[in-house]
Amino acid sequence: QVKLVESGGGLVQAGGSLRLSCAASGRTFATIRTFSSYTMGWFRQAPGKEREFVAAIWWSTGKTYYADSAKGRFTISRDDAKNTVYLQLTSLTPEDTAAYYCAADYGSINEQKEEDDYNYWGQGTQVTVSS
């Protein structure tokens, strides 16, 4: 079992910032977090649009990778002691309005940017950016 719980969403004005958190727990998580391929990622889904990749981090090395739309504005990081991954959002625009989802998996050492790459998901946290 892997439980992912997101928090930190809210309403912010354009140009503002938010920090999203995703706390991981569960018996299965305690095992898979030791795998070298264990990855945690963030996706987002705007109304009427498909869910899209935002950023991900390899837990063991801390190596990160991002969608082009996130580069330079968003930063993913982790706190190993708290089993928590963060997504710092800056320079937000109304186009960033979406439900943001945390995801986790351990099945590949390659960059995982597709929904199908992840088996474990959180319930989502809403980010709304006003103009």
N, CA, C and O atoms as a GROMACS GRO file, in nm:
protein
  524
    1GLN      N    1   0.085  -0.119   0.000
    1GLN     CA    2   0.000   0.000   0.000
    1GLN      C    3   0.089   0.125   0.000
    1GLN      O    4   0.185   0.136   0.076
    2VAL      N    5   0.053   0.217  -0.088
    2VAL     CA    6   0.121   0.346  -0.092
    2VAL      C    7   0.014   0.453  -0.085
    2VAL      O    8  -0.074   0.460  -0.171
    3LYS      N    9   0.022   0.535   0.016
    3LYS     CA   10  -0.073   0.645   0.031
    3LYS      C   11  -0.001   0.776   0.004
    3LYS      O   12   0.103   0.805   0.063
    4LEU      N   13  -0.059   0.855  -0.084
    4LEU     CA   14  -0.002   0.986  -0.119
    4LEU      C   15  -0.105   1.093  -0.087
    4LEU      O   16  -0.219   1.085  -0.132
    5VAL      N   17  -0.066   1.191  -0.009
    5VAL     CA   18  -0.158   1.296   0.032
    5VAL      C   19  -0.098   1.431  -0.003
    5VAL      O   20   0.005   1.471   0.051
    6GLU      N   21  -0.166   1.501  -0.095
    6GLU     CA   22  -0.120   1.633  -0.137
    6GLU      C   23  -0.179   1.743  -0.050
    6GLU      O   24  -0.285   1.726   0.009
    7SER      N   25  -0.109   1.854  -0.044
    7SER     CA   26  -0.160   1.973   0.024
    7SER      C   27  -0.089   2.094  -0.032
    7SER      O   28   0.009   2.082  -0.105
    8GLY      N   29  -0.141   2.212   0.002
    8GLY     CA   30  -0.074   2.335  -0.036
    8GLY      C   31  -0.138   2.412  -0.149
    8GLY      O   32  -0.096   2.523  -0.180
    9GLY      N   33  -0.240   2.354  -0.212
    9GLY     CA   34  -0.307   2.426  -0.319
    9GLY      C   35  -0.386   2.544  -0.267
    9GLY      O   36  -0.403   2.561  -0.146
   10GLY      N   37  -0.434   2.626  -0.359
   10GLY     CA   38  -0.514   2.740  -0.318
   10GLY      C   39  -0.531   2.840  -0.431
   10GLY      O   40  -0.501   2.811  -0.547
   11LEU      N   41  -0.580   2.957  -0.395
   11LEU     CA   42  -0.602   3.065  -0.489
   11LEU      C   43  -0.490   3.167  -0.475
   11LEU      O   44  -0.458   3.212  -0.365
   12VAL      N   45  -0.430   3.202  -0.589
   12VAL     CA   46  -0.318   3.296  -0.589
   12VAL      C   47  -0.331   3.387  -0.710
   12VAL      O   48  -0.386   3.348  -0.813
   13GLN      N   49  -0.281   3.508  -0.697
   13GLN     CA   50  -0.282   3.601  -0.810
   13GLN      C   51  -0.170   3.569  -0.907
   13GLN      O   52  -0.068   3.510  -0.871
   14ALA      N   53  -0.190   3.608  -1.030
   14ALA     CA   54  -0.086   3.589  -1.131
   14ALA      C   55   0.044   3.652  -1.084
   14ALA      O   56   0.046   3.762  -1.028
   15GLY      N   57   0.153   3.580  -1.106
   15GLY     CA   58   0.284   3.624  -1.060
   15GLY      C   59   0.320   3.572  -0.923
   15GLY      O   60   0.434   3.586  -0.879
   16GLY      N   61   0.223   3.513  -0.856
   16GLY     CA   62   0.246   3.463  -0.721
   16GLY      C   63   0.309   3.325  -0.718
   16GLY      O   64   0.344   3.268  -0.821
   17SER      N   65   0.322   3.274  -0.595
   17SER     CA   66   0.388   3.145  -0.573
   17SER      C   67   0.307   3.059  -0.478
   17SER      O   68   0.228   3.109  -0.398
   18LEU      N   69   0.327   2.930  -0.489
   18LEU     CA   70   0.269   2.832  -0.397
   18LEU      C   71   0.368   2.719  -0.384
   18LEU      O   72   0.448   2.693  -0.474
   19ARG      N   73   0.362   2.651  -0.271
   19ARG     CA   74   0.440   2.529  -0.255
   19ARG      C   75   0.346   2.415  -0.224
   19ARG      O   76   0.273   2.417  -0.125
   20LEU      N   77   0.347   2.315  -0.311
   20LEU     CA   78   0.267   2.195  -0.293
   20LEU      C   79   0.350   2.090  -0.222
   20LEU      O   80   0.471   2.078  -0.243
   21SER      N   81   0.283   2.013  -0.139
   21SER     CA   82   0.349   1.903  -0.067
   21SER      C   83   0.276   1.774  -0.096
   21SER      O   84   0.155   1.773  -0.120
   22CYS      N   85   0.351   1.665  -0.092
   22CYS     CA   86   0.293   1.532  -0.107
   22CYS      C   87   0.363   1.439  -0.009
   22CYS      O   88   0.481   1.409  -0.023
   23ALA      N   89   0.288   1.395   0.090
   23ALA     CA   90   0.342   1.306   0.191
   23ALA      C   91   0.310   1.162   0.155
   23ALA      O   92   0.195   1.128   0.128
   24ALA      N   93   0.412   1.078   0.156
   24ALA     CA   94   0.396   0.937   0.120
   24ALA      C   95   0.403   0.849   0.245
   24ALA      O   96   0.478   0.877   0.338
   25SER      N   97   0.324   0.745   0.245
   25SER     CA   98   0.325   0.652   0.358
   25SER      C   99   0.274   0.516   0.312
   25SER      O  100   0.230   0.501   0.198
   26GLY      N  101   0.280   0.419   0.401
   26GLY     CA  102   0.228   0.287   0.371
   26GLY      C  103   0.335   0.181   0.373
   26GLY      O  104   0.454   0.211   0.360
   27ARG      N  105   0.292   0.058   0.390
   27ARG     CA  106   0.384  -0.054   0.403
   27ARG      C  107   0.461  -0.076   0.273
   27ARG      O  108   0.582  -0.101   0.275
   28THR      N  109   0.393  -0.067   0.162
   28THR     CA  110   0.461  -0.087   0.034
   28THR      C  111   0.558   0.026   0.008
   28THR      O  112   0.667   0.005  -0.046
   29PHE      N  113   0.520   0.147   0.046
   29PHE     CA  114   0.608   0.260   0.026
   29PHE      C  115   0.738   0.240   0.100
   29PHE      O  116   0.845   0.273   0.048
   30ALA      N  117   0.731   0.189   0.219
   30ALA     CA  118   0.852   0.169   0.299
   30ALA      C  119   0.951   0.079   0.227
   30ALA      O  120   1.072   0.091   0.246
   31THR      N  121   0.900  -0.011   0.144
   31THR     CA  122   0.987  -0.102   0.069
   31THR      C  123   1.036  -0.037  -0.060
   31THR      O  124   1.156  -0.036  -0.088
   32ILE      N  125   0.944   0.016  -0.139
   32ILE     CA  126   0.981   0.062  -0.273
   32ILE      C  127   1.065   0.188  -0.270
   32ILE      O  128   1.135   0.218  -0.367
   33ARG      N  129   1.059   0.264  -0.162
   33ARG     CA  130   1.141   0.385  -0.157
   33ARG      C  131   1.288   0.354  -0.153
   33ARG      O  132   1.372   0.442  -0.174
   34THR      N  133   1.322   0.230  -0.125
   34THR     CA  134   1.463   0.190  -0.123
   34THR      C  135   1.512   0.148  -0.261
   34THR      O  136   1.632   0.130  -0.281
   35PHE      N  137   1.423   0.132  -0.355
   35PHE     CA  138   1.462   0.090  -0.489
   35PHE      C  139   1.530   0.207  -0.561
   35PHE      O  140   1.488   0.322  -0.546
   36SER      N  141   1.632   0.178  -0.637
   36SER     CA  142   1.704   0.284  -0.708
   36SER      C  143   1.615   0.351  -0.813
   36SER      O  144   1.641   0.465  -0.852
   37SER      N  145   1.513   0.281  -0.858
   37SER     CA  146   1.427   0.335  -0.962
   37SER      C  147   1.306   0.412  -0.906
   37SER      O  148   1.225   0.465  -0.983
   38TYR      N  149   1.294   0.418  -0.773
   38TYR     CA  150   1.177   0.482  -0.715
   38TYR      C  151   1.172   0.629  -0.756
   38TYR      O  152   1.268   0.704  -0.740
   39THR      N  153   1.058   0.667  -0.809
   39THR     CA  154   1.038   0.802  -0.864
   39THR      C  155   0.908   0.860  -0.811
   39THR      O  156   0.809   0.790  -0.797
   40MET      N  157   0.910   0.988  -0.784
   40MET     CA  158   0.787   1.060  -0.750
   40MET      C  159   0.772   1.175  -0.846
   40MET      O  160   0.868   1.243  -0.880
   41GLY      N  161   0.650   1.197  -0.890
   41GLY     CA  162   0.625   1.300  -0.989
   41GLY      C  163   0.502   1.382  -0.958
   41GLY      O  164   0.421   1.348  -0.872
   42TRP      N  165   0.491   1.490  -1.031
   42TRP     CA  166   0.373   1.576  -1.026
   42TRP      C  167   0.313   1.587  -1.166
   42TRP      O  168   0.384   1.606  -1.265
   43PHE      N  169   0.182   1.574  -1.170
   43PHE     CA  170   0.106   1.596  -1.291
   43PHE      C  171   0.001   1.703  -1.262
   43PHE      O  172  -0.024   1.736  -1.146
   44ARG      N  173  -0.060   1.755  -1.366
   44ARG     CA  174  -0.171   1.848  -1.346
   44ARG      C  175  -0.276   1.826  -1.454
   44ARG      O  176  -0.246   1.779  -1.564
   45GLN      N  177  -0.398   1.862  -1.420
   45GLN     CA  178  -0.508   1.848  -1.514
   45GLN      C  179  -0.599   1.969  -1.503
   45GLN      O  180  -0.662   1.993  -1.400
   46ALA      N  181  -0.606   2.043  -1.612
   46ALA     CA  182  -0.695   2.158  -1.620
   46ALA      C  183  -0.831   2.113  -1.671
   46ALA      O  184  -0.841   2.009  -1.736
   47PRO      N  185  -0.936   2.188  -1.641
   47PRO     CA  186  -1.070   2.149  -1.688
   47PRO      C  187  -1.075   2.130  -1.839
   47PRO      O  188  -1.031   2.217  -1.915
   48GLY      N  189  -1.129   2.017  -1.881
   48GLY     CA  190  -1.143   1.989  -2.022
   48GLY      C  191  -1.016   1.945  -2.093
   48GLY      O  192  -1.015   1.926  -2.214
   49LYS      N  193  -0.910   1.927  -2.016
   49LYS     CA  194  -0.781   1.887  -2.076
   49LYS      C  195  -0.733   1.757  -2.015
   49LYS      O  196  -0.778   1.715  -1.909
   50GLU      N  197  -0.640   1.694  -2.085
   50GLU     CA  198  -0.582   1.570  -2.036
   50GLU      C  199  -0.480   1.601  -1.926
   50GLU      O  200  -0.424   1.710  -1.918
   51ARG      N  201  -0.458   1.501  -1.842
   51ARG     CA  202  -0.358   1.515  -1.738
   51ARG      C  203  -0.219   1.521  -1.803
   51ARG      O  204  -0.190   1.443  -1.894
   52GLU      N  205  -0.136   1.612  -1.756
   52GLU     CA  206  -0.005   1.629  -1.816
   52GLU      C  207   0.105   1.627  -1.711
   52GLU      O  208   0.086   1.666  -1.596
   53PHE      N  209   0.219   1.580  -1.755
   53PHE     CA  210   0.337   1.572  -1.668
   53PHE      C  211   0.390   1.711  -1.637
   53PHE      O  212   0.388   1.800  -1.722
   54VAL      N  213   0.436   1.729  -1.514
   54VAL     CA  214   0.494   1.856  -1.472
   54VAL      C  215   0.642   1.839  -1.434
   54VAL      O  216   0.729   1.908  -1.488
   55ALA      N  217   0.668   1.748  -1.342
   55ALA     CA  218   0.805   1.730  -1.293
   55ALA      C  219   0.816   1.597  -1.220
   55ALA      O  220   0.715   1.541  -1.176
   56ALA      N  221   0.937   1.548  -1.206
   56ALA     CA  222   0.960   1.424  -1.132
   56ALA      C  223   1.100   1.424  -1.072
   56ALA      O  224   1.188   1.498  -1.114
   57ILE      N  225   1.117   1.338  -0.972
   57ILE     CA  226   1.246   1.329  -0.904
   57ILE      C  227   1.276   1.183  -0.870
   57ILE      O  228   1.190   1.111  -0.821
   58TRP      N  229   1.399   1.142  -0.898
   58TRP     CA  230   1.445   1.010  -0.855
   58TRP      C  231   1.480   1.021  -0.708
   58TRP      O  232   1.562   1.103  -0.668
   59TRP      N  233   1.417   0.936  -0.626
   59TRP     CA  234   1.434   0.949  -0.483
   59TRP      C  235   1.578   0.924  -0.439
   59TRP      O  236   1.630   0.994  -0.352
   60SER      N  237   1.640   0.824  -0.498
   60SER     CA  238   1.773   0.782  -0.450
   60SER      C  239   1.881   0.884  -0.480
   60SER      O  240   1.975   0.902  -0.402
   61THR      N  241   1.870   0.952  -0.594
   61THR     CA  242   1.977   1.043  -0.635
   61THR      C  243   1.938   1.190  -0.624
   61THR      O  244   2.024   1.278  -0.618
   62GLY      N  245   1.808   1.215  -0.622
   62GLY     CA  246   1.762   1.354  -0.622
   62GLY      C  247   1.761   1.417  -0.759
   62GLY      O  248   1.732   1.536  -0.772
   63LYS      N  249   1.793   1.338  -0.862
   63LYS     CA  250   1.792   1.394  -0.998
   63LYS      C  251   1.649   1.429  -1.036
   63LYS      O  252   1.555   1.354  -1.009
   64THR      N  253   1.634   1.545  -1.100
   64THR     CA  254   1.503   1.596  -1.136
   64THR      C  255   1.490   1.616  -1.287
   64THR      O  256   1.589   1.631  -1.358
   65TYR      N  257   1.366   1.616  -1.334
   65TYR     CA  258   1.339   1.651  -1.473
   65TYR      C  259   1.201   1.713  -1.480
   65TYR      O  260   1.114   1.686  -1.398
   66TYR      N  261   1.183   1.796  -1.582
   66TYR     CA  262   1.066   1.881  -1.590
   66TYR      C  263   1.004   1.883  -1.730
   66TYR      O  264   1.071   1.856  -1.830
   67ALA      N  265   0.876   1.916  -1.734
   67ALA     CA  266   0.812   1.950  -1.860
   67ALA      C  267   0.862   2.087  -1.902
   67ALA      O  268   0.903   2.167  -1.817
   68ASP      N  269   0.859   2.114  -2.029
   68ASP     CA  270   0.906   2.244  -2.078
   68ASP      C  271   0.830   2.359  -2.013
   68ASP      O  272   0.888   2.465  -1.986
   69SER      N  273   0.702   2.339  -1.989
   69SER     CA  274   0.619   2.446  -1.930
   69SER      C  275   0.659   2.477  -1.786
   69SER      O  276   0.624   2.582  -1.734
   70ALA      N  277   0.730   2.385  -1.724
   70ALA     CA  278   0.768   2.402  -1.584
   70ALA      C  279   0.911   2.451  -1.565
   70ALA      O  280   0.945   2.506  -1.460
   71LYS      N  281   0.993   2.432  -1.663
   71LYS     CA  282   1.134   2.468  -1.651
   71LYS      C  283   1.152   2.616  -1.620
   71LYS      O  284   1.094   2.702  -1.686
   72GLY      N  285   1.233   2.643  -1.520
   72GLY     CA  286   1.261   2.781  -1.483
   72GLY      C  287   1.159   2.844  -1.390
   72GLY      O  288   1.186   2.950  -1.334
   73ARG      N  289   1.044   2.781  -1.372
   73ARG     CA  290   0.941   2.837  -1.285
   73ARG      C  291   0.907   2.745  -1.168
   73ARG      O  292   0.879   2.793  -1.058
   74PHE      N  293   0.910   2.616  -1.192
   74PHE     CA  294   0.872   2.520  -1.088
   74PHE      C  295   0.996   2.442  -1.044
   74PHE      O  296   1.087   2.418  -1.123
   75THR      N  297   0.997   2.404  -0.918
   75THR     CA  298   1.108   2.326  -0.865
   75THR      C  299   1.055   2.210  -0.782
   75THR      O  300   0.976   2.230  -0.690
   76ILE      N  301   1.098   2.089  -0.816
   76ILE     CA  302   1.060   1.971  -0.738
   76ILE      C  303   1.175   1.937  -0.645
   76ILE      O  304   1.292   1.947  -0.682
   77SER      N  305   1.140   1.896  -0.524
   77SER     CA  306   1.243   1.858  -0.428
   77SER      C  307   1.184   1.753  -0.334
   77SER      O  308   1.064   1.726  -0.336
   78ARG      N  309   1.271   1.695  -0.250
   78ARG     CA  310   1.220   1.594  -0.157
   78ARG      C  311   1.285   1.612  -0.022
   78ARG      O  312   1.395   1.666  -0.010
   79ASP      N  313   1.214   1.567   0.079
   79ASP     CA  314   1.268   1.559   0.215
   79ASP      C  315   1.261   1.414   0.255
   79ASP      O  316   1.154   1.361   0.285
   80ASP      N  317   1.375   1.349   0.254
   80ASP     CA  318   1.381   1.205   0.279
   80ASP      C  319   1.330   1.170   0.418
   80ASP      O  320   1.261   1.070   0.437
   81ALA      N  321   1.363   1.252   0.515
   81ALA     CA  322   1.324   1.223   0.653
   81ALA      C  323   1.172   1.232   0.671
   81ALA      O  324   1.116   1.161   0.755
   82LYS      N  325   1.107   1.318   0.593
   82LYS     CA  326   0.963   1.336   0.605
   82LYS      C  327   0.885   1.257   0.500
   82LYS      O  328   0.762   1.262   0.497
   83ASN      N  329   0.956   1.184   0.415
   83ASN     CA  330   0.890   1.109   0.306
   83ASN      C  331   0.796   1.199   0.226
   83ASN      O  332   0.684   1.162   0.192
   84THR      N  333   0.844   1.318   0.198
   84THR     CA  334   0.761   1.418   0.135
   84THR      C  335   0.831   1.476   0.012
   84THR      O  336   0.952   1.502   0.013
   85VAL      N  337   0.755   1.495  -0.093
   85VAL     CA  338   0.805   1.561  -0.212
   85VAL      C  339   0.732   1.694  -0.225
   85VAL      O  340   0.613   1.704  -0.193
   86TYR      N  341   0.803   1.794  -0.272
   86TYR     CA  342   0.748   1.927  -0.284
   86TYR      C  343   0.750   1.974  -0.429
   86TYR      O  344   0.832   1.929  -0.509
   87LEU      N  345   0.660   2.064  -0.461
   87LEU     CA  346   0.663   2.131  -0.590
   87LEU      C  347   0.645   2.280  -0.563
   87LEU      O  348   0.537   2.326  -0.528
   88GLN      N  349   0.754   2.354  -0.580
   88GLN     CA  350   0.749   2.499  -0.563
   88GLN      C  351   0.707   2.561  -0.695
   88GLN      O  352   0.771   2.542  -0.798
   89LEU      N  353   0.598   2.636  -0.691
   89LEU     CA  354   0.544   2.701  -0.810
   89LEU      C  355   0.570   2.851  -0.799
   89LEU      O  356   0.532   2.913  -0.700
   90THR      N  357   0.633   2.909  -0.899
   90THR     CA  358   0.658   3.053  -0.899
   90THR      C  359   0.614   3.113  -1.033
   90THR      O  360   0.591   3.041  -1.130
   91SER      N  361   0.603   3.244  -1.035
   91SER     CA  362   0.563   3.316  -1.158
   91SER      C  363   0.439   3.253  -1.220
   91SER      O  364   0.433   3.230  -1.341
   92LEU      N  365   0.342   3.226  -1.136
   92LEU     CA  366   0.222   3.157  -1.182
   92LEU      C  367   0.138   3.244  -1.276
   92LEU      O  368   0.131   3.366  -1.261
   93THR      N  369   0.077   3.180  -1.372
   93THR     CA  370  -0.014   3.245  -1.467
   93THR      C  371  -0.148   3.173  -1.462
   93THR      O  372  -0.155   3.060  -1.413
   94PRO      N  373  -0.253   3.235  -1.513
   94PRO     CA  374  -0.384   3.167  -1.515
   94PRO      C  375  -0.379   3.033  -1.588
   94PRO      O  376  -0.461   2.945  -1.561
   95GLU      N  377  -0.285   3.017  -1.681
   95GLU     CA  378  -0.273   2.890  -1.754
   95GLU      C  379  -0.222   2.778  -1.665
   95GLU      O  380  -0.229   2.661  -1.703
   96ASP      N  381  -0.173   2.810  -1.548
   96ASP     CA  382  -0.129   2.708  -1.453
   96ASP      C  383  -0.243   2.656  -1.366
   96ASP      O  384  -0.224   2.564  -1.287
   97THR      N  385  -0.361   2.714  -1.381
   97THR     CA  386  -0.477   2.669  -1.304
   97THR      C  387  -0.510   2.524  -1.341
   97THR      O  388  -0.532   2.491  -1.457
   98ALA      N  389  -0.514   2.440  -1.238
   98ALA     CA  390  -0.537   2.297  -1.260
   98ALA      C  391  -0.543   2.226  -1.126
   98ALA      O  392  -0.508   2.282  -1.022
   99ALA      N  393  -0.588   2.103  -1.131
   99ALA     CA  394  -0.570   2.013  -1.016
   99ALA      C  395  -0.432   1.949  -1.032
   99ALA      O  396  -0.400   1.896  -1.138
  100TYR      N  397  -0.354   1.954  -0.927
  100TYR     CA  398  -0.218   1.900  -0.929
  100TYR      C  399  -0.215   1.768  -0.851
  100TYR      O  400  -0.263   1.760  -0.738
  101TYR      N  401  -0.159   1.666  -0.915
  101TYR     CA  402  -0.158   1.532  -0.858
  101TYR      C  403  -0.015   1.484  -0.835
  101TYR      O  404   0.074   1.505  -0.917
  102CYS      N  405   0.003   1.420  -0.723
  102CYS     CA  406   0.129   1.356  -0.691
  102CYS      C  407   0.121   1.209  -0.735
  102CYS      O  408   0.015   1.146  -0.724
  103ALA      N  409   0.232   1.154  -0.784
  103ALA     CA  410   0.233   1.015  -0.828
  103ALA      C  411   0.365   0.951  -0.789
  103ALA      O  412   0.465   1.018  -0.767
  104ALA      N  413   0.363   0.818  -0.781
  104ALA     CA  414   0.485   0.746  -0.744
  104ALA      C  415   0.491   0.611  -0.814
  104ALA      O  416   0.387   0.551  -0.844
  105ASP      N  417   0.612   0.564  -0.840
  105ASP     CA  418   0.632   0.431  -0.896
  105ASP      C  419   0.779   0.393  -0.887
  105ASP      O  420   0.863   0.476  -0.850
  106TYR      N  421   0.810   0.269  -0.920
  106TYR     CA  422   0.946   0.220  -0.910
  106TYR      C  423   0.983   0.130  -1.025
  106TYR      O  424   1.083   0.058  -1.019
  107GLY      N  425   0.903   0.132  -1.132
  107GLY     CA  426   0.918   0.031  -1.236
  107GLY      C  427   1.025   0.055  -1.341
  107GLY      O  428   1.054  -0.034  -1.420
  108SER      N  429   1.084   0.176  -1.343
  108SER     CA  430   1.178   0.202  -1.453
  108SER      C  431   1.285   0.298  -1.407
  108SER      O  432   1.262   0.385  -1.323
  109ILE      N  433   1.404   0.280  -1.465
  109ILE     CA  434   1.513   0.375  -1.437
  109ILE      C  435   1.516   0.486  -1.539
  109ILE      O  436   1.599   0.576  -1.532
  110ASN      N  437   1.423   0.480  -1.634
  110ASN     CA  438   1.415   0.586  -1.735
  110ASN      C  439   1.327   0.699  -1.682
  110ASN      O  440   1.255   0.682  -1.584
  111GLU      N  441   1.334   0.812  -1.748
  111GLU     CA  442   1.247   0.923  -1.712
  111GLU      C  443   1.102   0.882  -1.733
  111GLU      O  444   1.064   0.830  -1.838
  112GLN      N  445   1.022   0.908  -1.633
  112GLN     CA  446   0.883   0.866  -1.637
  112GLN      C  447   0.794   0.989  -1.648
  112GLN      O  448   0.774   1.062  -1.551
  113LYS      N  449   0.741   1.012  -1.767
  113LYS     CA  450   0.664   1.133  -1.794
  113LYS      C  451   0.520   1.103  -1.839
  113LYS      O  452   0.446   1.194  -1.874
  114GLU      N  453   0.482   0.978  -1.838
  114GLU     CA  454   0.348   0.939  -1.881
  114GLU      C  455   0.266   0.893  -1.762
  114GLU      O  456   0.320   0.839  -1.665
  115GLU      N  457   0.136   0.914  -1.769
  115GLU     CA  458   0.047   0.868  -1.663
  115GLU      C  459   0.064   0.720  -1.637
  115GLU      O  460   0.065   0.676  -1.522
  116ASP      N  461   0.077   0.643  -1.744
  116ASP     CA  462   0.086   0.497  -1.731
  116ASP      C  463   0.215   0.452  -1.664
  116ASP      O  464   0.228   0.335  -1.628
  117ASP      N  465   0.310   0.541  -1.649
  117ASP     CA  466   0.436   0.506  -1.582
  117ASP      C  467   0.419   0.494  -1.431
  117ASP      O  468   0.506   0.441  -1.363
  118TYR      N  469   0.307   0.544  -1.380
  118TYR     CA  470   0.288   0.552  -1.235
  118TYR      C  471   0.170   0.467  -1.190
  118TYR      O  472   0.063   0.469  -1.251
  119ASN      N  473   0.190   0.394  -1.082
  119ASN     CA  474   0.084   0.309  -1.027
  119ASN      C  475   0.015   0.371  -0.906
  119ASN      O  476  -0.095   0.330  -0.869
  120TYR      N  477   0.080   0.468  -0.845
  120TYR     CA  478   0.026   0.522  -0.721
  120TYR      C  479   0.000   0.672  -0.738
  120TYR      O  480   0.083   0.746  -0.791
  121TRP      N  481  -0.120   0.713  -0.692
  121TRP     CA  482  -0.163   0.851  -0.713
  121TRP      C  483  -0.225   0.908  -0.586
  121TRP      O  484  -0.285   0.836  -0.507
  122GLY      N  485  -0.210   1.039  -0.570
  122GLY     CA  486  -0.281   1.109  -0.465
  122GLY      C  487  -0.416   1.156  -0.516
  122GLY      O  488  -0.454   1.131  -0.630
  123GLN      N  489  -0.487   1.224  -0.428
  123GLN     CA  490  -0.622   1.267  -0.461
  123GLN      C  491  -0.626   1.402  -0.532
  123GLN      O  492  -0.729   1.442  -0.586
  124GLY      N  493  -0.514   1.473  -0.530
  124GLY     CA  494  -0.507   1.600  -0.601
  124GLY      C  495  -0.528   1.720  -0.512
  124GLY      O  496  -0.597   1.712  -0.410
  125THR      N  497  -0.470   1.832  -0.551
  125THR     CA  498  -0.491   1.959  -0.481
  125THR      C  499  -0.509   2.067  -0.586
  125THR      O  500  -0.434   2.073  -0.684
  126GLN      N  501  -0.606   2.152  -0.566
  126GLN     CA  502  -0.643   2.251  -0.668
  126GLN      C  503  -0.557   2.377  -0.656
  126GLN      O  504  -0.538   2.432  -0.547
  127VAL      N  505  -0.507   2.420  -0.770
  127VAL     CA  506  -0.436   2.547  -0.779
  127VAL      C  507  -0.513   2.637  -0.875
  127VAL      O  508  -0.536   2.601  -0.990
  128THR      N  509  -0.553   2.753  -0.828
  128THR     CA  510  -0.626   2.847  -0.910
  128THR      C  511  -0.551   2.979  -0.913
  128THR      O  512  -0.522   3.038  -0.809
  129VAL      N  513  -0.519   3.026  -1.034
  129VAL     CA  514  -0.443   3.150  -1.049
  129VAL      C  515  -0.534   3.254  -1.113
  129VAL      O  516  -0.583   3.233  -1.224
  130SER      N  517  -0.555   3.362  -1.045
  130SER     CA  518  -0.641   3.469  -1.097
  130SER      C  519  -0.558   3.573  -1.170
  130SER      O  520  -0.442   3.596  -1.137
  131SER      N  521  -0.619   3.634  -1.270
  131SER     CA  522  -0.547   3.734  -1.350
  131SER      C  523  -0.560   3.873  -1.290
  131SER      O  524  -0.506   3.969  -1.344
   0.00000   0.00000   0.00000
